[in-house]
Amino acid sequence: MARVLITDDEEPMRLLVARAIAMDGHETVTAQDGAEALDILIREEGAFELLLTDIQMPVMDGIALALSAARDFPRLTILLMTGYADQRERASNLQAIAHDVITKPFSVADIRTAVADALASRNS
């Protein structure tokens, strides 16, 4: 199964997503903001199949994280999450590097499906 780095500044969301993804056998690592996630990516030399990140976060937002991750780890699949329409619009310019944007709130089934689709696209 895949290693997934989950980045969200809201702990309940990080835990929910981590539990949902773990149901499918994926290994999860969590970070509370983009800067922490980037540190983890660098420290682990990009040893993840998927970066699942919220867009709006303090310190480093998900778009800055996605741009840095795509530049430094081009094989990493990126899936963005947001609860804000304006953030979804900002992310529309990232189609070349981000697989998709999932809108919050979402169900456990929705996030599991989005992760499965992102990982399947990686293998095709």
C-alpha atoms as a PDB file:
ATOM      1  CA  MET A   1       0.000   0.000   0.000  1.00  0.00           C
ATOM      2  CA  ALA A   2       0.958   3.651  -0.253  1.00  0.00           C
ATOM      3  CA  ARG A   3       2.634   6.072   2.143  1.00  0.00           C
ATOM      4  CA  VAL A   4       0.540   9.226   2.444  1.00  0.00           C
ATOM      5  CA  LEU A   5       1.600  12.535   3.982  1.00  0.00           C
ATOM      6  CA  ILE A   6      -1.463  14.368   5.338  1.00  0.00           C
ATOM      7  CA  THR A   7      -1.140  18.083   6.036  1.00  0.00           C
ATOM      8  CA  ASP A   8      -3.874  20.081   7.744  1.00  0.00           C
ATOM      9  CA  ASP A   9      -3.751  22.693  10.500  1.00  0.00           C
ATOM     10  CA  GLU A  10      -6.899  21.274  12.121  1.00  0.00           C
ATOM     11  CA  GLU A  11      -6.053  18.252  14.263  1.00  0.00           C
ATOM     12  CA  PRO A  12      -9.539  16.657  14.080  1.00  0.00           C
ATOM     13  CA  MET A  13      -9.368  16.772  10.270  1.00  0.00           C
ATOM     14  CA  ARG A  14      -5.846  15.276  10.227  1.00  0.00           C
ATOM     15  CA  LEU A  15      -6.969  12.440  12.488  1.00  0.00           C
ATOM     16  CA  LEU A  16     -10.169  11.770  10.525  1.00  0.00           C
ATOM     17  CA  VAL A  17      -8.339  11.643   7.208  1.00  0.00           C
ATOM     18  CA  ALA A  18      -5.531   9.499   8.629  1.00  0.00           C
ATOM     19  CA  ARG A  19      -8.027   6.990  10.068  1.00  0.00           C
ATOM     20  CA  ALA A  20     -10.043   6.901   6.827  1.00  0.00           C
ATOM     21  CA  ILE A  21      -6.965   6.280   4.678  1.00  0.00           C
ATOM     22  CA  ALA A  22      -5.571   3.705   7.094  1.00  0.00           C
ATOM     23  CA  MET A  23      -8.801   1.710   6.579  1.00  0.00           C
ATOM     24  CA  ASP A  24      -7.478   0.951   3.091  1.00  0.00           C
ATOM     25  CA  GLY A  25      -4.118  -0.190   4.448  1.00  0.00           C
ATOM     26  CA  HIS A  26      -2.153   2.964   3.670  1.00  0.00           C
ATOM     27  CA  GLU A  27       0.600   4.182   5.972  1.00  0.00           C
ATOM     28  CA  THR A  28      -0.003   7.757   7.091  1.00  0.00           C
ATOM     29  CA  VAL A  29       2.244  10.494   8.397  1.00  0.00           C
ATOM     30  CA  THR A  30       0.739  13.827   9.476  1.00  0.00           C
ATOM     31  CA  ALA A  31       1.924  17.426   9.579  1.00  0.00           C
ATOM     32  CA  GLN A  32       0.183  20.512  10.966  1.00  0.00           C
ATOM     33  CA  ASP A  33       1.323  22.990   8.315  1.00  0.00           C
ATOM     34  CA  GLY A  34       3.137  23.193   5.011  1.00  0.00           C
ATOM     35  CA  ALA A  35       6.514  23.988   6.538  1.00  0.00           C
ATOM     36  CA  GLU A  36       6.406  20.882   8.737  1.00  0.00           C
ATOM     37  CA  ALA A  37       5.271  18.773   5.768  1.00  0.00           C
ATOM     38  CA  LEU A  38       8.097  20.079   3.603  1.00  0.00           C
ATOM     39  CA  ASP A  39      10.585  19.273   6.386  1.00  0.00           C
ATOM     40  CA  ILE A  40       9.212  15.715   6.520  1.00  0.00           C
ATOM     41  CA  LEU A  41       9.421  15.347   2.730  1.00  0.00           C
ATOM     42  CA  ILE A  42      13.024  16.542   2.704  1.00  0.00           C
ATOM     43  CA  ARG A  43      14.042  14.446   5.719  1.00  0.00           C
ATOM     44  CA  GLU A  44      12.461  11.324   4.195  1.00  0.00           C
ATOM     45  CA  GLU A  45      13.724  12.145   0.681  1.00  0.00           C
ATOM     46  CA  GLY A  46      10.198  12.238  -0.756  1.00  0.00           C
ATOM     47  CA  ALA A  47       9.456   8.632   0.272  1.00  0.00           C
ATOM     48  CA  PHE A  48       5.683   9.075  -0.143  1.00  0.00           C
ATOM     49  CA  GLU A  49       3.330   8.196  -2.967  1.00  0.00           C
ATOM     50  CA  LEU A  50       0.784  10.875  -2.095  1.00  0.00           C
ATOM     51  CA  LEU A  51       0.748  14.323  -0.511  1.00  0.00           C
ATOM     52  CA  LEU A  52      -2.756  15.166   0.719  1.00  0.00           C
ATOM     53  CA  THR A  53      -2.811  18.770   1.882  1.00  0.00           C
ATOM     54  CA  ASP A  54      -5.247  21.431   2.948  1.00  0.00           C
ATOM     55  CA  ILE A  55      -4.822  24.674   1.032  1.00  0.00           C
ATOM     56  CA  GLN A  56      -5.444  27.267   3.741  1.00  0.00           C
ATOM     57  CA  MET A  57      -2.926  26.869   6.593  1.00  0.00           C
ATOM     58  CA  PRO A  58      -0.640  29.140   8.597  1.00  0.00           C
ATOM     59  CA  VAL A  59       3.151  29.291   8.108  1.00  0.00           C
ATOM     60  CA  MET A  60       3.124  27.755   4.591  1.00  0.00           C
ATOM     61  CA  ASP A  61      -0.149  27.168   2.766  1.00  0.00           C
ATOM     62  CA  GLY A  62      -0.948  24.092   0.709  1.00  0.00           C
ATOM     63  CA  ILE A  63      -0.335  25.774  -2.626  1.00  0.00           C
ATOM     64  CA  ALA A  64       3.191  26.840  -1.664  1.00  0.00           C
ATOM     65  CA  LEU A  65       3.747  23.328  -0.310  1.00  0.00           C
ATOM     66  CA  ALA A  66       2.433  21.744  -3.525  1.00  0.00           C
ATOM     67  CA  LEU A  67       4.691  23.931  -5.671  1.00  0.00           C
ATOM     68  CA  SER A  68       7.771  23.094  -3.592  1.00  0.00           C
ATOM     69  CA  ALA A  69       6.919  19.386  -3.412  1.00  0.00           C
ATOM     70  CA  ALA A  70       6.269  19.141  -7.167  1.00  0.00           C
ATOM     71  CA  ARG A  71       9.563  20.868  -7.917  1.00  0.00           C
ATOM     72  CA  ASP A  72      11.655  18.767  -5.530  1.00  0.00           C
ATOM     73  CA  PHE A  73       9.761  15.450  -5.787  1.00  0.00           C
ATOM     74  CA  PRO A  74       8.195  15.289  -9.271  1.00  0.00           C
ATOM     75  CA  ARG A  75       7.003  11.674  -8.827  1.00  0.00           C
ATOM     76  CA  LEU A  76       4.865  12.624  -5.796  1.00  0.00           C
ATOM     77  CA  THR A  77       1.117  12.701  -6.481  1.00  0.00           C
ATOM     78  CA  ILE A  78      -0.591  15.724  -4.908  1.00  0.00           C
ATOM     79  CA  LEU A  79      -4.211  15.946  -3.783  1.00  0.00           C
ATOM     80  CA  LEU A  80      -5.497  19.226  -2.343  1.00  0.00           C
ATOM     81  CA  MET A  81      -8.336  19.812   0.147  1.00  0.00           C
ATOM     82  CA  THR A  82     -10.257  23.005   0.838  1.00  0.00           C
ATOM     83  CA  GLY A  83     -13.470  24.273   2.332  1.00  0.00           C
ATOM     84  CA  TYR A  84     -13.261  27.622   0.559  1.00  0.00           C
ATOM     85  CA  ALA A  85     -14.428  28.400  -2.981  1.00  0.00           C
ATOM     86  CA  ASP A  86     -11.770  31.092  -3.468  1.00  0.00           C
ATOM     87  CA  GLN A  87      -9.031  28.615  -2.503  1.00  0.00           C
ATOM     88  CA  ARG A  88     -10.432  26.068  -4.961  1.00  0.00           C
ATOM     89  CA  GLU A  89     -10.223  28.750  -7.646  1.00  0.00           C
ATOM     90  CA  ARG A  90      -6.578  29.505  -6.718  1.00  0.00           C
ATOM     91  CA  ALA A  91      -5.825  25.778  -7.021  1.00  0.00           C
ATOM     92  CA  SER A  92      -7.325  25.566 -10.507  1.00  0.00           C
ATOM     93  CA  ASN A  93      -4.033  26.967 -11.822  1.00  0.00           C
ATOM     94  CA  LEU A  94      -2.211  23.927 -10.414  1.00  0.00           C
ATOM     95  CA  GLN A  95      -3.708  21.301 -12.721  1.00  0.00           C
ATOM     96  CA  ALA A  96      -0.259  20.452 -14.035  1.00  0.00           C
ATOM     97  CA  ILE A  97       0.987  19.418 -10.587  1.00  0.00           C
ATOM     98  CA  ALA A  98      -2.108  18.551  -8.509  1.00  0.00           C
ATOM     99  CA  HIS A  99      -4.264  15.530  -9.284  1.00  0.00           C
ATOM    100  CA  ASP A 100      -7.460  17.084  -7.912  1.00  0.00           C
ATOM    101  CA  VAL A 101      -9.032  19.299  -5.241  1.00  0.00           C
ATOM    102  CA  ILE A 102     -11.498  17.708  -2.828  1.00  0.00           C
ATOM    103  CA  THR A 103     -14.006  20.046  -1.209  1.00  0.00           C
ATOM    104  CA  LYS A 104     -14.596  20.014   2.554  1.00  0.00           C
ATOM    105  CA  PRO A 105     -16.690  18.884   4.238  1.00  0.00           C
ATOM    106  CA  PHE A 106     -16.396  15.400   2.806  1.00  0.00           C
ATOM    107  CA  SER A 107     -17.371  11.963   4.020  1.00  0.00           C
ATOM    108  CA  VAL A 108     -14.959   9.167   4.905  1.00  0.00           C
ATOM    109  CA  ALA A 109     -16.085   7.421   1.694  1.00  0.00           C
ATOM    110  CA  ASP A 110     -15.360  10.584  -0.343  1.00  0.00           C
ATOM    111  CA  ILE A 111     -11.785  10.940   0.932  1.00  0.00           C
ATOM    112  CA  ARG A 112     -11.084   7.233   0.521  1.00  0.00           C
ATOM    113  CA  THR A 113     -12.329   7.405  -3.082  1.00  0.00           C
ATOM    114  CA  ALA A 114     -10.317  10.557  -3.822  1.00  0.00           C
ATOM    115  CA  VAL A 115      -7.136   8.951  -2.456  1.00  0.00           C
ATOM    116  CA  ALA A 116      -7.766   5.734  -4.407  1.00  0.00           C
ATOM    117  CA  ASP A 117      -8.308   7.745  -7.614  1.00  0.00           C
ATOM    118  CA  ALA A 118      -5.156   9.807  -7.044  1.00  0.00           C
ATOM    119  CA  LEU A 119      -3.078   6.689  -6.408  1.00  0.00           C
ATOM    120  CA  ALA A 120      -4.588   4.891  -9.420  1.00  0.00           C
ATOM    121  CA  SER A 121      -3.669   7.857 -11.659  1.00  0.00           C
ATOM    122  CA  ARG A 122      -0.113   7.551 -10.416  1.00  0.00           C
ATOM    123  CA  ASN A 123       0.066   3.959 -11.666  1.00  0.00           C
ATOM    124  CA  SER A 124      -1.398   4.650 -15.102  1.00  0.00           C
END
